[in-house]
Amino acid sequence: MSDLDRLASRAAIQDLYSDKLIAVDKRQEGRLASIWWDDAEWTIEGIGTYKGPEGALDLANNVLWPMFHECIHYGTNLRLEFVSADKGNGIGDVLLLGNSVEGNHPILITCVFPDDYDRRDWVWKFSKRNACTNYFTPLAGFHFAPSGIHFAPSGA
């Protein structure tokens, strides 16, 4: 791998990492489906394994999105290594905050994501993603206010 190819590949994989988080948060099916190879596997500990773009959409539509009114992911600590010119692996951490549908209370989830990426025909996509949950915690006594609430005129 040349230095330029390594940098371009690193940027493409960082975009995949972000695209997955953005797609789930913004409920963007097209973005979510576009980041997986047909033979990819996405496993969420305690929930199951989903295959390919269709599996990712099934997981989002039938598990993740029905779980939250809204959510936001914060991804960090992404570390990438290239196994070969067309294969990479990575590990990153994610913090999710959201309002759950069940009980309409805020929840905090933290996960570690070990990932595998493949480049085929010069395009990088996920070939494997595992979600290893550290915490799945309701935040008792808190409520996430809707956006704009802090900008209301005083006395409102």
Coordinates of N, CA and C in Angstrom, one line a residue:
M1 N 0.8 -1.2 0.0 CA 0.0 0.0 0.0 C 0.9 1.2 0.0
S2 N 0.6 2.1 -0.9 CA 1.4 3.4 -0.9 C 0.9 4.3 0.2
D3 N 1.6 5.3 0.6 CA 1.2 6.2 1.6 C -0.1 6.9 1.2
L4 N -0.2 7.3 0.0 CA -1.4 8.0 -0.5 C -2.6 7.1 -0.5
D5 N -2.4 5.8 -0.9 CA -3.5 4.8 -0.8 C -3.9 4.6 0.6
R6 N -3.0 4.5 1.5 CA -3.3 4.3 3.0 C -4.1 5.5 3.5
L7 N -3.7 6.7 3.2 CA -4.4 7.9 3.7 C -5.8 7.9 3.1
A8 N -5.9 7.7 1.8 CA -7.3 7.7 1.2 C -8.2 6.6 1.7
S9 N -7.6 5.4 2.0 CA -8.3 4.3 2.5 C -8.8 4.6 4.0
R10 N -7.9 5.2 4.7 CA -8.2 5.6 6.1 C -9.4 6.6 6.1
A11 N -9.3 7.6 5.3 CA -10.4 8.6 5.2 C -11.7 7.9 4.8
A12 N -11.7 7.0 3.8 CA -12.9 6.3 3.4 C -13.5 5.4 4.5
I13 N -12.6 4.8 5.3 CA -13.1 3.9 6.4 C -13.7 4.8 7.5
Q14 N -13.0 5.9 7.8 CA -13.5 6.9 8.8 C -14.9 7.4 8.4
D15 N -15.1 7.6 7.1 CA -16.5 8.0 6.6 C -17.5 6.9 6.9
L16 N -17.1 5.6 6.7 CA -18.0 4.5 6.9 C -18.4 4.5 8.4
Y17 N -17.4 4.6 9.3 CA -17.7 4.7 10.7 C -18.7 5.8 11.0
S18 N -18.5 6.9 10.5 CA -19.4 8.1 10.7 C -20.8 7.8 10.0
D19 N -20.8 7.3 8.8 CA -22.0 7.1 8.1 C -22.9 6.2 8.8
K20 N -22.4 5.1 9.5 CA -23.3 4.2 10.2 C -24.0 4.9 11.3
L21 N -23.2 5.8 12.1 CA -23.8 6.5 13.2 C -24.8 7.5 12.7
I22 N -24.5 8.3 11.7 CA -25.4 9.3 11.2 C -26.7 8.6 10.6
A23 N -26.5 7.5 9.9 CA -27.7 6.8 9.3 C -28.6 6.4 10.4
V24 N -28.1 5.8 11.4 CA -29.0 5.4 12.5 C -29.7 6.6 13.2
D25 N -28.9 7.6 13.5 CA -29.5 8.8 14.2 C -30.5 9.5 13.4
K26 N -30.2 9.7 12.1 CA -31.1 10.4 11.2 C -32.1 9.6 10.5
R27 N -32.1 8.3 10.7 CA -33.0 7.3 10.1 C -32.9 7.4 8.6
Q28 N -31.7 7.3 8.1 CA -31.5 7.4 6.7 C -31.2 6.0 6.1
E29 N -32.2 5.4 5.6 CA -32.1 4.0 5.1 C -31.1 3.9 3.9
G30 N -31.1 4.8 3.0 CA -30.1 4.7 1.9 C -28.7 4.8 2.3
R31 N -28.4 5.7 3.2 CA -27.0 5.7 3.8 C -26.7 4.5 4.5
L32 N -27.6 4.0 5.3 CA -27.3 2.7 6.1 C -27.1 1.5 5.2
A33 N -27.9 1.4 4.2 CA -27.8 0.2 3.2 C -26.5 0.3 2.4
S34 N -26.0 1.5 2.1 CA -24.9 1.7 1.2 C -23.5 1.3 1.8
I35 N -23.4 1.1 3.1 CA -22.1 0.9 3.7 C -21.7 -0.6 4.0
W36 N -22.6 -1.5 3.5 CA -22.4 -3.0 3.8 C -22.2 -3.7 2.5
W37 N -21.3 -4.7 2.5 CA -21.2 -5.7 1.4 C -22.3 -6.6 1.6
D38 N -22.8 -7.2 0.5 CA -23.9 -8.2 0.5 C -23.7 -9.3 1.5
D39 N -22.4 -9.7 1.7 CA -22.1 -10.8 2.6 C -21.6 -10.4 4.0
A40 N -21.8 -9.1 4.3 CA -21.4 -8.5 5.6 C -22.2 -9.0 6.7
E41 N -21.7 -9.0 7.9 CA -22.4 -9.4 9.1 C -22.3 -8.3 10.1
W42 N -23.5 -7.9 10.7 CA -23.5 -7.0 11.8 C -24.1 -7.7 13.0
T43 N -23.3 -7.9 14.0 CA -23.8 -8.6 15.2 C -23.9 -7.6 16.4
I44 N -25.0 -7.7 17.0 CA -25.2 -6.9 18.2 C -25.4 -7.9 19.4
E45 N -24.5 -7.8 20.3 CA -24.5 -8.7 21.5 C -25.9 -8.7 22.1
G46 N -26.4 -9.9 22.3 CA -27.7 -10.1 22.9 C -28.9 -9.9 22.0
I47 N -28.7 -9.4 20.8 CA -29.8 -9.2 19.8 C -29.7 -10.2 18.7
G48 N -28.5 -10.3 18.0 CA -28.4 -11.2 16.9 C -27.5 -10.7 15.9
T49 N -27.4 -11.5 14.8 CA -26.5 -11.2 13.6 C -27.4 -11.0 12.4
Y50 N -27.1 -9.9 11.7 CA -27.9 -9.5 10.5 C -26.9 -9.4 9.4
K51 N -27.4 -9.8 8.2 CA -26.5 -10.0 7.0 C -26.8 -9.0 5.9
G52 N -25.8 -8.4 5.4 CA -25.9 -7.5 4.3 C -26.7 -6.3 4.5
P53 N -26.9 -5.5 3.4 CA -27.7 -4.2 3.5 C -29.1 -4.5 4.0
E54 N -29.7 -5.6 3.5 CA -31.1 -5.9 3.9 C -31.2 -6.2 5.4
G55 N -30.2 -6.9 5.9 CA -30.1 -7.2 7.3 C -29.9 -6.0 8.2
A56 N -29.1 -5.0 7.7 CA -28.9 -3.8 8.4 C -30.2 -3.0 8.5
L57 N -30.9 -3.0 7.4 CA -32.2 -2.3 7.4 C -33.2 -3.0 8.2
D58 N -33.2 -4.3 8.3 CA -34.1 -5.1 9.1 C -33.8 -4.7 10.6
L59 N -32.6 -4.7 11.0 CA -32.2 -4.4 12.3 C -32.6 -3.0 12.7
A60 N -32.4 -2.0 11.8 CA -32.7 -0.6 12.1 C -34.2 -0.5 12.2
N61 N -35.0 -1.0 11.2 CA -36.4 -0.8 11.2 C -37.2 -1.6 12.2
N62 N -36.7 -2.7 12.7 CA -37.4 -3.6 13.6 C -36.9 -3.7 15.0
V63 N -35.7 -3.2 15.2 CA -35.1 -3.2 16.5 C -34.7 -1.8 17.0
L64 N -33.8 -1.2 16.3 CA -33.2 0.0 16.8 C -34.1 1.2 16.7
W65 N -34.7 1.5 15.6 CA -35.6 2.7 15.5 C -36.9 2.5 16.4
P66 N -37.5 1.4 16.5 CA -38.6 1.3 17.4 C -38.3 1.4 18.9
M67 N -37.0 1.3 19.2 CA -36.5 1.4 20.6 C -36.5 2.9 21.1
F68 N -36.2 3.8 20.1 CA -36.0 5.2 20.5 C -36.9 6.2 19.8
H69 N -37.4 7.2 20.5 CA -38.0 8.4 19.9 C -37.0 9.1 19.0
E70 N -35.8 9.3 19.6 CA -34.6 9.8 18.9 C -33.4 9.4 19.7
C71 N -32.3 9.4 19.0 CA -31.0 9.1 19.6 C -29.9 9.8 18.9
I72 N -28.7 9.9 19.6 CA -27.5 10.4 19.0 C -26.4 9.6 19.4
H73 N -25.5 9.3 18.4 CA -24.3 8.5 18.7 C -23.1 9.4 18.7
Y74 N -22.2 9.2 19.6 CA -20.9 9.9 19.6 C -19.8 8.8 19.4
G75 N -19.2 8.8 18.3 CA -18.1 7.8 18.0 C -16.8 8.4 18.2
T76 N -15.9 7.6 18.9 CA -14.6 8.1 19.2 C -13.6 6.9 19.2
N77 N -12.3 7.3 19.4 CA -11.2 6.3 19.5 C -11.1 5.3 18.4
L78 N -11.5 5.7 17.2 CA -11.3 4.8 16.1 C -9.9 4.6 15.8
R79 N -9.5 3.3 15.8 CA -8.1 2.9 15.5 C -8.1 1.9 14.4
L80 N -7.5 2.2 13.3 CA -7.5 1.4 12.1 C -6.1 0.7 11.8
E81 N -6.2 -0.5 11.3 CA -5.0 -1.2 10.9 C -5.3 -1.9 9.6
F82 N -4.4 -1.9 8.6 CA -4.6 -2.6 7.4 C -3.9 -3.9 7.4
V83 N -4.7 -5.0 7.1 CA -4.2 -6.3 7.1 C -3.5 -6.6 5.7
S84 N -4.1 -5.9 4.7 CA -3.6 -6.0 3.3 C -4.0 -4.7 2.7
A85 N -3.8 -4.6 1.4 CA -4.2 -3.4 0.6 C -5.7 -3.3 0.6
D86 N -6.4 -4.4 0.7 CA -7.9 -4.4 0.5 C -8.6 -4.9 1.7
K87 N -7.9 -5.0 2.8 CA -8.6 -5.5 4.1 C -8.1 -4.7 5.2
G88 N -9.0 -4.2 6.1 CA -8.6 -3.5 7.3 C -9.5 -3.9 8.4
N89 N -9.0 -3.6 9.6 CA -9.8 -3.8 10.8 C -9.7 -2.6 11.7
G90 N -10.6 -2.4 12.5 CA -10.6 -1.3 13.4 C -11.4 -1.6 14.7
I91 N -11.2 -0.7 15.6 CA -11.9 -0.7 16.8 C -12.2 0.7 17.2
G92 N -13.4 0.9 17.7 CA -13.9 2.2 18.1 C -14.9 2.1 19.2
D93 N -15.1 3.2 19.9 CA -16.0 3.3 21.0 C -17.2 4.2 20.6
V94 N -18.4 3.9 21.1 CA -19.5 4.7 20.8 C -20.4 4.9 22.1
L95 N -20.8 6.1 22.3 CA -21.7 6.5 23.3 C -23.0 6.9 22.6
L96 N -24.1 6.3 23.1 CA -25.4 6.6 22.5 C -26.3 7.2 23.6
L97 N -26.9 8.3 23.4 CA -27.9 8.9 24.2 C -29.2 9.0 23.5
G98 N -30.3 8.6 24.1 CA -31.6 8.7 23.5 C -32.7 8.6 24.4
N99 N -33.9 9.0 23.9 CA -35.2 8.8 24.7 C -35.8 7.5 24.2
S100 N -36.0 6.6 25.1 CA -36.6 5.3 24.8 C -38.1 5.4 24.6
V101 N -38.6 4.6 23.7 CA -40.0 4.6 23.5 C -40.7 4.0 24.7
E102 N -40.1 2.9 25.2 CA -40.6 2.2 26.4 C -40.4 3.1 27.6
G103 N -41.4 3.7 28.2 CA -41.3 4.5 29.4 C -40.9 6.0 29.1
N104 N -40.5 6.3 27.8 CA -40.1 7.6 27.4 C -39.1 8.2 28.4
H105 N -38.1 7.4 28.7 CA -37.0 7.9 29.6 C -35.7 7.9 28.8
P106 N -34.8 8.8 29.3 CA -33.5 8.8 28.6 C -32.7 7.6 29.0
I107 N -31.8 7.2 28.0 CA -31.0 6.0 28.2 C -29.6 6.3 27.7
L108 N -28.6 5.7 28.3 CA -27.2 5.8 27.9 C -26.7 4.4 27.6
I109 N -26.1 4.3 26.4 CA -25.5 3.0 26.0 C -24.1 3.3 25.6
T110 N -23.2 2.5 26.0 CA -21.8 2.5 25.5 C -21.4 1.2 24.9
C111 N -20.7 1.2 23.8 CA -20.3 0.0 23.1 C -18.9 0.1 22.6
V112 N -18.3 -1.0 22.4 CA -17.0 -1.1 21.7 C -17.4 -1.8 20.4
F113 N -16.8 -1.3 19.3 CA -17.1 -1.8 17.9 C -15.8 -2.3 17.3
P114 N -15.5 -3.6 17.4 CA -14.5 -4.2 16.5 C -15.1 -4.4 15.1
D115 N -14.4 -3.9 14.1 CA -14.9 -3.9 12.7 C -13.9 -4.5 11.8
D116 N -14.4 -5.1 10.7 CA -13.6 -5.5 9.6 C -14.2 -4.8 8.3
Y117 N -13.2 -4.4 7.5 CA -13.6 -3.6 6.3 C -12.9 -4.3 5.1
D118 N -13.6 -4.4 3.9 CA -13.0 -4.9 2.7 C -13.2 -3.8 1.6
R119 N -12.2 -3.8 0.8 CA -12.2 -2.9 -0.4 C -12.4 -3.9 -1.6
R120 N -13.5 -3.6 -2.4 CA -13.7 -4.3 -3.6 C -14.0 -3.3 -4.7
D121 N -13.3 -3.5 -5.8 CA -13.4 -2.6 -6.9 C -13.2 -1.1 -6.5
W122 N -12.2 -1.0 -5.6 CA -11.8 0.3 -5.1 C -12.8 1.0 -4.2
V123 N -13.8 0.3 -3.6 CA -14.8 0.8 -2.7 C -14.6 0.1 -1.4
W124 N -14.5 0.9 -0.3 CA -14.5 0.3 1.1 C -15.9 0.2 1.7
K125 N -16.2 -0.9 2.3 CA -17.5 -1.1 3.0 C -17.2 -2.1 4.2
F126 N -18.2 -2.1 5.1 CA -18.1 -3.0 6.2 C -18.2 -4.5 5.7
S127 N -17.4 -5.3 6.2 CA -17.6 -6.8 6.0 C -18.0 -7.5 7.3
K128 N -17.7 -6.8 8.4 CA -18.1 -7.4 9.7 C -18.1 -6.2 10.7
R129 N -19.2 -6.2 11.5 CA -19.3 -5.2 12.6 C -19.9 -5.9 13.8
N130 N -19.2 -5.8 15.0 CA -19.7 -6.4 16.2 C -19.9 -5.2 17.2
A131 N -21.1 -5.3 17.9 CA -21.3 -4.3 18.9 C -21.2 -5.0 20.3
C132 N -20.3 -4.7 21.1 CA -20.0 -5.2 22.4 C -20.4 -4.2 23.4
T133 N -21.6 -4.4 24.0 CA -22.1 -3.4 25.0 C -21.4 -3.4 26.3
N134 N -21.0 -2.2 26.7 CA -20.4 -2.0 28.1 C -21.5 -1.6 29.1
Y135 N -22.4 -0.7 28.7 CA -23.5 -0.2 29.6 C -24.7 0.0 28.8
F136 N -25.8 -0.3 29.4 CA -27.2 -0.1 28.8 C -28.0 0.4 30.0
T137 N -28.0 1.7 30.2 CA -28.4 2.3 31.5 C -29.5 3.4 31.3
P138 N -30.7 3.1 31.9 CA -31.7 4.2 32.0 C -31.2 5.3 32.9
L139 N -31.5 6.5 32.5 CA -31.0 7.7 33.3 C -32.1 8.2 34.1
A140 N -32.4 7.6 35.3 CA -33.5 8.0 36.2 C -33.3 9.4 36.6
G141 N -34.4 10.1 36.7 CA -34.4 11.5 37.2 C -34.0 12.5 36.1
F142 N -33.7 12.1 34.9 CA -33.3 13.0 33.8 C -34.4 13.0 32.8
H143 N -34.5 14.1 32.0 CA -35.3 14.1 30.8 C -34.6 14.9 29.8
F144 N -34.4 14.4 28.6 CA -33.8 15.1 27.5 C -34.8 16.1 26.9
A145 N -34.6 17.4 27.0 CA -35.5 18.4 26.6 C -35.4 18.5 25.0
P146 N -36.5 18.8 24.4 CA -36.5 19.0 22.9 C -35.6 20.2 22.6
S147 N -35.0 20.1 21.4 CA -34.1 21.2 21.0 C -34.9 22.6 21.0
G148 N -34.1 23.6 21.2 CA -34.7 24.9 21.3 C -35.3 25.4 22.6
I149 N -35.4 24.4 23.5 CA -36.0 24.7 24.8 C -35.2 25.8 25.6
H150 N -33.9 25.7 25.4 CA -33.0 26.6 26.1 C -33.0 28.1 25.6
F151 N -33.7 28.2 24.5 CA -33.7 29.5 23.8 C -35.1 30.2 24.0
A152 N -35.9 29.6 24.8 CA -37.2 30.2 25.0 C -37.1 31.5 25.8
P153 N -37.9 32.5 25.5 CA -37.8 33.8 26.2 C -38.1 33.5 27.7
S154 N -37.4 34.3 28.6 CA -37.6 34.1 30.0 C -39.1 34.3 30.4
G155 N -39.5 33.5 31.3 CA -40.9 33.6 31.7 C -41.8 32.7 30.8
A156 N -41.3 32.1 29.8 CA -42.1 31.3 28.9 C -42.4 30.0 29.5

